[in-house]
Coordinates of C-alpha atoms in Angstrom, one line a residue:
Chain Z
M1 CA -110.2 177.1 -34.6
T2 CA -107.3 178.7 -36.3
P3 CA -105.9 182.1 -35.2
Q4 CA -107.2 183.5 -38.5
D5 CA -110.7 182.3 -37.7
R6 CA -110.6 184.1 -34.3
T7 CA -109.5 187.3 -36.0
V8 CA -112.5 187.2 -38.4
G9 CA -114.9 186.6 -35.6
A10 CA -113.6 189.5 -33.6
T11 CA -113.4 193.2 -34.7
R12 CA -109.8 194.1 -34.7
G13 CA -110.1 196.6 -37.5
R14 CA -107.4 194.9 -39.5
G15 CA -109.4 195.2 -42.7
R16 CA -110.5 191.6 -42.7
P17 CA -114.2 191.1 -43.5
K18 CA -116.6 190.8 -40.5
D19 CA -119.1 187.9 -40.4
P20 CA -121.9 188.8 -42.8
E21 CA -119.4 190.1 -45.3
A22 CA -117.3 187.0 -44.8
G23 CA -120.1 184.9 -46.1
R24 CA -120.3 187.0 -49.3
A25 CA -116.5 187.0 -49.7
I26 CA -116.5 183.2 -49.4
L27 CA -119.2 182.8 -52.1
R28 CA -117.5 185.3 -54.4
A29 CA -114.1 183.5 -53.9
G30 CA -115.8 180.1 -54.5
L31 CA -117.4 181.3 -57.7
E32 CA -114.2 182.8 -59.0
L33 CA -112.2 179.7 -58.4
F34 CA -114.9 177.5 -59.8
V35 CA -114.8 179.5 -63.0
E36 CA -111.0 179.5 -63.2
R37 CA -110.3 176.0 -62.2
G38 CA -113.5 173.9 -62.4
F39 CA -115.2 171.9 -59.6
E40 CA -112.4 169.4 -59.3
G41 CA -109.6 172.0 -59.5
T42 CA -111.1 174.0 -56.5
S43 CA -110.7 173.2 -52.9
M44 CA -112.3 174.5 -49.7
E45 CA -108.7 175.5 -48.6
Q46 CA -108.2 177.7 -51.7
I47 CA -111.6 179.3 -51.3
A48 CA -110.9 180.1 -47.6
K49 CA -107.5 181.6 -48.6
R50 CA -108.8 183.7 -51.4
A51 CA -111.7 185.0 -49.2
G52 CA -109.1 185.9 -46.5
V53 CA -110.7 183.7 -43.9
G54 CA -109.8 180.5 -42.1
K55 CA -110.9 177.1 -43.3
L56 CA -113.2 176.6 -40.3
T57 CA -115.1 179.7 -41.1
V58 CA -115.9 178.2 -44.4
Y59 CA -116.8 174.7 -43.0
R60 CA -119.0 176.3 -40.3
R61 CA -121.3 177.7 -43.0
W62 CA -121.1 175.0 -45.8
S63 CA -120.5 171.4 -45.1
S64 CA -119.4 170.6 -48.7
K65 CA -117.9 172.3 -51.7
E66 CA -120.9 171.4 -53.8
E67 CA -123.2 173.1 -51.3
L68 CA -121.0 176.2 -51.2
L69 CA -120.8 176.5 -55.0
S70 CA -124.5 175.9 -55.4
R71 CA -125.2 178.8 -53.1
A72 CA -122.7 181.0 -54.9
I73 CA -124.4 180.3 -58.2
E74 CA -127.7 181.2 -56.6
M75 CA -126.3 184.5 -55.3
M76 CA -124.9 185.4 -58.7
V77 CA -127.9 184.9 -60.9
E78 CA -129.7 188.2 -61.4
E79 CA -130.3 189.9 -64.7
P80 CA -132.1 193.2 -64.9
G81 CA -134.4 194.1 -67.8
W82 CA -136.2 190.8 -68.1
P83 CA -139.9 191.4 -69.1
S84 CA -142.4 191.5 -66.2
N85 CA -145.7 189.6 -66.4
D86 CA -147.4 193.0 -67.0
E87 CA -145.2 193.8 -69.9
I88 CA -145.8 190.3 -71.4
R89 CA -149.5 190.9 -71.2
V90 CA -149.6 194.2 -73.0
A91 CA -146.6 194.2 -75.4
S92 CA -146.0 192.0 -78.4
P93 CA -143.2 189.4 -78.3
H94 CA -141.6 191.4 -81.1
E95 CA -141.6 194.7 -79.1
I96 CA -140.3 192.9 -75.9
L97 CA -137.5 191.2 -77.8
E98 CA -136.4 194.3 -79.6
R99 CA -136.1 196.0 -76.1
I100 CA -134.0 193.2 -74.5
L101 CA -132.0 192.1 -77.5
P102 CA -128.9 194.4 -77.1
A103 CA -128.5 193.6 -73.4
S104 CA -129.1 189.9 -74.0
A105 CA -126.4 189.9 -76.7
E106 CA -123.9 191.7 -74.5
M107 CA -124.5 189.3 -71.7
A108 CA -124.2 186.2 -73.9
V109 CA -120.7 187.3 -75.1
D110 CA -119.5 188.4 -71.7
P111 CA -116.4 186.3 -71.0
R112 CA -117.6 185.7 -67.3
F113 CA -121.0 184.4 -68.5
R114 CA -119.3 182.1 -71.0
A115 CA -116.9 180.8 -68.5
L116 CA -119.5 180.2 -65.8
V117 CA -121.9 178.5 -68.1
A118 CA -119.1 176.3 -69.4
R119 CA -118.3 175.2 -65.9
I120 CA -121.9 174.6 -64.9
L121 CA -122.5 172.5 -68.0
G122 CA -119.1 170.8 -67.4
S123 CA -120.1 169.6 -63.9
S124 CA -123.7 168.8 -64.9
V125 CA -123.1 165.0 -65.0
S126 CA -120.6 164.7 -62.1
H127 CA -122.2 167.2 -59.7
P128 CA -125.8 167.8 -60.9
S129 CA -126.8 169.9 -57.9
L130 CA -125.0 172.9 -59.5
M131 CA -127.0 172.6 -62.7
A132 CA -130.1 172.1 -60.6
T133 CA -129.5 175.3 -58.7
Y134 CA -128.7 177.2 -61.9
W135 CA -131.9 175.8 -63.4
K136 CA -134.1 176.7 -60.5
H137 CA -132.9 180.2 -59.9
Y138 CA -131.8 181.4 -63.4
V139 CA -133.2 179.2 -66.1
A140 CA -136.7 178.5 -64.8
P141 CA -137.9 182.1 -64.4
R142 CA -136.6 182.9 -67.9
R143 CA -138.3 179.9 -69.3
A144 CA -141.6 180.9 -67.7
A145 CA -141.3 184.4 -69.4
T146 CA -140.2 182.9 -72.7
S147 CA -143.0 180.4 -72.6
A148 CA -145.6 183.2 -72.1
L149 CA -144.0 185.0 -75.1
L150 CA -144.4 181.8 -77.2
E151 CA -148.0 181.4 -76.2
N152 CA -148.8 184.9 -77.3
A153 CA -147.0 184.3 -80.6
R154 CA -149.0 181.1 -81.0
R155 CA -152.2 183.0 -80.4
D156 CA -151.2 185.4 -83.1
R157 CA -150.4 182.4 -85.4
K158 CA -146.7 183.2 -85.6
V159 CA -145.8 179.9 -84.0
P160 CA -147.5 176.7 -85.2
V161 CA -150.3 175.5 -82.9
D162 CA -148.8 172.1 -82.5
A163 CA -145.3 173.3 -81.6
D164 CA -143.6 171.8 -78.5
V165 CA -142.8 174.9 -76.5
D166 CA -140.2 173.2 -74.3
V167 CA -138.3 172.0 -77.4
L168 CA -138.5 175.5 -79.0
M169 CA -137.0 177.0 -75.8
D170 CA -134.2 174.4 -75.8
M171 CA -133.5 175.2 -79.4
M172 CA -133.2 178.9 -78.6
A173 CA -131.2 178.7 -75.4
G174 CA -129.2 175.7 -76.6
A175 CA -128.1 177.5 -79.7
V176 CA -126.8 180.4 -77.7
L177 CA -124.9 178.3 -75.2
Y178 CA -123.5 176.2 -77.9
R179 CA -122.5 179.2 -80.1
V180 CA -120.6 181.0 -77.3
L181 CA -118.7 177.9 -76.4
Q182 CA -117.6 177.1 -79.9
P183 CA -114.2 178.0 -81.2
N184 CA -114.2 181.7 -82.4
P185 CA -117.0 183.0 -80.1
P186 CA -118.9 186.0 -81.6
D187 CA -118.7 189.6 -80.5
A188 CA -121.8 191.5 -79.3
R189 CA -122.8 192.8 -82.7
E190 CA -122.6 189.4 -84.3
M191 CA -124.5 187.9 -81.3
E192 CA -127.3 190.4 -81.8
R193 CA -127.7 189.3 -85.4
Y194 CA -127.5 185.7 -84.3
L195 CA -130.2 186.1 -81.6
R196 CA -132.5 187.8 -84.2
E197 CA -132.1 184.8 -86.5
V198 CA -132.8 182.4 -83.6
Y199 CA -135.9 184.2 -82.5
R200 CA -137.0 184.4 -86.2
V201 CA -136.8 180.6 -86.6
A202 CA -138.8 180.2 -83.4
G203 CA -141.5 182.5 -84.7
L204 CA -140.9 185.3 -82.2
L205 CA -139.6 187.9 -84.6
P206 CA -140.8 188.6 -88.2
Chain Q
M1 CA -86.6 156.4 -66.1
T2 CA -88.5 154.5 -63.5
P3 CA -88.3 150.7 -63.2
Q4 CA -91.9 150.5 -64.5
D5 CA -90.9 152.3 -67.7
R6 CA -88.1 149.9 -68.4
T7 CA -90.5 147.0 -68.0
V8 CA -92.9 148.4 -70.5
G9 CA -90.1 149.0 -73.0
A10 CA -88.9 145.5 -72.8
T11 CA -91.0 142.3 -73.4
R12 CA -91.0 140.4 -70.1
G13 CA -94.4 138.8 -70.7
R14 CA -95.7 140.2 -67.4
G15 CA -99.0 141.2 -69.1
R16 CA -98.1 144.8 -69.3
P17 CA -99.0 146.4 -72.6
K18 CA -96.2 146.7 -75.2
D19 CA -95.4 149.9 -76.9
P20 CA -98.2 150.4 -79.5
E21 CA -100.8 149.2 -77.1
A22 CA -99.3 151.3 -74.4
G23 CA -100.2 154.4 -76.5
R24 CA -103.8 153.3 -76.8
A25 CA -104.0 152.4 -73.1
I26 CA -102.7 155.8 -72.1
L27 CA -105.3 157.6 -74.3
R28 CA -108.1 155.4 -73.0
A29 CA -107.0 156.0 -69.4
G30 CA -106.8 159.8 -70.1
L31 CA -110.3 159.9 -71.6
E32 CA -111.7 157.9 -68.6
L33 CA -110.1 160.2 -66.0
F34 CA -111.1 163.3 -68.0
V35 CA -114.8 162.2 -68.0
E36 CA -114.7 161.1 -64.3
R37 CA -112.7 164.1 -62.8
G38 CA -112.6 166.8 -65.4
F39 CA -109.4 168.5 -66.8
E40 CA -108.3 170.0 -63.6
G41 CA -109.0 166.9 -61.6
T42 CA -106.8 164.7 -63.8
S43 CA -103.0 164.5 -63.6
M44 CA -100.4 162.8 -65.9
E45 CA -99.4 160.7 -62.9
Q46 CA -103.0 159.3 -62.5
I47 CA -103.2 158.6 -66.3
A48 CA -99.9 156.7 -66.2
K49 CA -101.0 154.7 -63.2
R50 CA -104.4 153.8 -64.7
A51 CA -102.7 152.8 -68.0
G52 CA -100.3 150.7 -66.1
V53 CA -97.2 152.5 -67.4
G54 CA -94.6 154.8 -65.9
K55 CA -94.9 158.5 -66.0
L56 CA -92.0 158.8 -68.4
T57 CA -93.7 156.6 -71.0
V58 CA -96.5 159.2 -70.9
Y59 CA -94.3 162.2 -71.2
R60 CA -92.2 160.6 -74.0
R61 CA -95.4 160.7 -76.1
W62 CA -97.2 163.8 -75.0
S63 CA -95.6 166.8 -73.6
S64 CA -98.8 168.1 -71.9
K65 CA -102.1 166.9 -70.5
E66 CA -104.0 169.1 -73.0
E67 CA -102.2 167.5 -75.9
L68 CA -102.8 164.0 -74.6
L69 CA -106.5 164.5 -74.0
S70 CA -106.9 166.3 -77.3
R71 CA -105.5 163.2 -79.0
A72 CA -107.7 160.9 -76.8
I73 CA -110.8 162.8 -78.0
E74 CA -109.7 162.5 -81.6
M75 CA -109.3 158.7 -81.2
M76 CA -112.7 158.3 -79.6
V77 CA -114.8 160.1 -82.1
E78 CA -116.3 157.7 -84.6
E79 CA -120.0 157.1 -85.2
P80 CA -121.2 154.6 -87.7
G81 CA -124.2 155.1 -89.8
W82 CA -123.8 158.7 -90.7
P83 CA -125.1 159.4 -94.3
S84 CA -122.5 159.3 -97.1
N85 CA -122.3 162.0 -99.8
D86 CA -123.9 159.4 -102.2
E87 CA -126.8 158.8 -99.9
I88 CA -127.4 162.5 -99.4
R89 CA -127.4 163.0 -103.2
V90 CA -130.1 160.3 -103.9
A91 CA -132.2 160.1 -100.7
S92 CA -134.5 162.8 -99.2
P93 CA -133.6 164.4 -95.8
H94 CA -136.7 162.8 -94.5
E95 CA -135.6 159.2 -95.5
I96 CA -132.1 159.8 -94.2
L97 CA -133.2 161.1 -90.9
E98 CA -135.8 158.3 -90.4
R99 CA -132.9 155.8 -90.9
I100 CA -130.5 157.4 -88.5
L101 CA -132.9 158.7 -85.8
P102 CA -133.0 155.6 -83.5
A103 CA -129.2 155.3 -83.3
S104 CA -128.8 159.1 -82.9
A105 CA -131.3 159.0 -80.0
E106 CA -129.5 156.1 -78.4
M107 CA -126.2 157.9 -78.6
A108 CA -127.5 161.2 -77.3
V109 CA -128.8 159.5 -74.1
D110 CA -125.7 157.3 -73.6
P111 CA -124.3 158.3 -70.2
R112 CA -120.7 158.2 -71.6
F113 CA -121.7 160.6 -74.4
R114 CA -123.4 162.9 -71.9
A115 CA -120.4 162.9 -69.6
L116 CA -117.8 163.4 -72.3
V117 CA -119.7 166.3 -73.9
A118 CA -120.2 167.9 -70.5
R119 CA -116.5 167.8 -69.9
I120 CA -115.6 169.1 -73.3
L121 CA -118.1 172.0 -73.0
G122 CA -116.8 172.6 -69.4
S123 CA -113.2 173.0 -70.5
S124 CA -114.1 175.0 -73.7
V125 CA -113.1 178.4 -72.1
S126 CA -110.2 177.3 -69.9
H127 CA -108.7 174.8 -72.4
P128 CA -110.1 175.6 -75.9
S129 CA -107.9 173.1 -77.7
L130 CA -110.0 170.2 -76.5
M131 CA -113.2 171.7 -78.0
A132 CA -111.2 172.6 -81.1
T133 CA -110.2 169.0 -81.6
Y134 CA -113.7 167.7 -80.9
W135 CA -115.0 170.3 -83.4
K136 CA -112.6 169.4 -86.1
H137 CA -112.9 165.6 -85.9
Y138 CA -116.4 165.1 -84.7
V139 CA -118.6 168.2 -85.2
A140 CA -117.3 169.5 -88.6
P141 CA -117.9 166.3 -90.6
R142 CA -121.4 166.1 -89.2
R143 CA -122.1 169.7 -89.9
A144 CA -121.0 169.2 -93.5
A145 CA -123.5 166.4 -93.9
T146 CA -126.3 168.3 -92.1
S147 CA -125.6 171.4 -94.1
A148 CA -126.1 169.3 -97.3
L149 CA -129.4 168.0 -96.0
L150 CA -130.5 171.5 -95.2
E151 CA -129.6 172.6 -98.7
N152 CA -131.6 169.8 -100.2
A153 CA -134.6 170.7 -98.0
R154 CA -134.2 174.3 -99.0
R155 CA -134.3 173.3 -102.7
D156 CA -137.5 171.5 -102.0
R157 CA -138.9 174.6 -100.2
K158 CA -139.1 172.9 -96.8
V159 CA -136.6 175.3 -95.3
P160 CA -136.9 179.1 -96.0
V161 CA -134.6 180.4 -98.7
D162 CA -133.2 183.0 -96.5
A163 CA -132.5 180.8 -93.5
D164 CA -129.1 180.9 -91.9
V165 CA -127.9 177.3 -92.1
D166 CA -125.2 177.7 -89.4
V167 CA -127.8 179.1 -86.9
L168 CA -130.2 176.3 -87.8
M169 CA -127.5 173.7 -87.1
D170 CA -126.6 175.3 -83.8
M171 CA -130.3 175.2 -82.8
M172 CA -130.5 171.5 -83.6
A173 CA -127.2 170.4 -82.0
G174 CA -127.5 173.0 -79.2
A175 CA -131.0 171.8 -78.2
V176 CA -129.8 168.2 -78.0
L177 CA -126.7 169.0 -75.9
Y178 CA -128.6 171.3 -73.7
R179 CA -131.4 168.8 -73.2
V180 CA -129.2 165.9 -72.2
L181 CA -127.3 168.0 -69.6
Q182 CA -130.5 169.4 -68.0
P183 CA -131.8 167.9 -64.7
N184 CA -133.9 164.8 -65.5
P185 CA -132.3 163.7 -68.8
P186 CA -134.6 161.8 -71.2
D187 CA -134.5 158.1 -72.1
A188 CA -134.0 156.9 -75.7
R189 CA -137.7 156.8 -76.5
E190 CA -138.3 160.3 -75.3
M191 CA -135.1 161.5 -77.1
E192 CA -136.4 160.1 -80.4
R193 CA -139.6 162.0 -80.1
Y194 CA -137.5 165.1 -79.1
L195 CA -135.2 164.8 -82.1
R196 CA -138.2 164.5 -84.5
E197 CA -139.6 167.7 -83.1
V198 CA -136.2 169.5 -83.4
Y199 CA -135.9 168.3 -87.1
R200 CA -139.5 169.3 -87.7
V201 CA -138.9 172.9 -86.5
A202 CA -135.8 173.1 -88.7
G203 CA -137.8 171.9 -91.7
L204 CA -136.1 168.6 -92.2
L205 CA -139.1 166.4 -91.2
P206 CA -142.7 167.0 -92.2

């Protein structure tokens, strides 16, 4: 145990985070460093340093960098305004998308979102657990909602009966990810136009 | 200058690459390390070591890691079988895609392709020059050909007249990139089915 670790465990009022906050500070520091430097450019030492705790405090909670970053991604993924099951039942896909489009466009062009998604895709082959966590906690709930929208659009004959819903969802999400990582990323206004066109091709907007 | 550098410059017949081959060996080593460890996990020292040359030999050619890897990506991108302008003029999009589909599916599921694309997307925010090089030398020529195919399909009323060709191309390419980086990547057979569905949604296959 380093002297720093003891300080964090105790309550000396020096402004260092106490235990529950230390956990969040470590995850926040891990996510920041992952976004800035990538998986291989980040070390447990750097994470401890940025979080203002000792290395042992970090290792006591997470035995590996992959585990720590996976938890950090899990903590980060929350996005208000996504349609509830009730809303999907009563409103048309068109109405729902018109409501969430501006916020979705803002989020897609947010530099932090771009950078985090780039890093997760970048480590998807070397460290697949990060992508798996992102998929489970972020992508899967959104795909469930989008799938329900596509089913409704199919019932209304806006989407062909024989369309493969998984492929359609990949085309929508893939286009957005690919677009924001291209040279010359769009601004929010251009992204909103872009999203409309994507949803139109998929049959979700007229 | 290190002793190793001098050996490479001279011709002592020790099996070390001579100058022109040294250049290619350095680029190959750089690309391998980039794929294995990412941009931040790769150093000029490691590249020199794997290429079997001294550090100075590397620095004499490329002043930065970003420049070296950018050139390595440029060297790597070649894909036979892409339709020529003549073929696009005389054959239907349907015929052309049927010809290139099996090779495209094989390439998309190739672990080296997946890993390289993951790394390029991963560094697209922190080191955009790598994506810019990939875009210029690999993506742009393919987009020009795909755009011509979409124009032909539009003329034949398979693609709506008001469709945004850039968005359609992002949806096709984005879906494939996104699919191969998801948990549980597909095999070549599943990828071929997947590509057919993607092209069908875009209006390029019936």
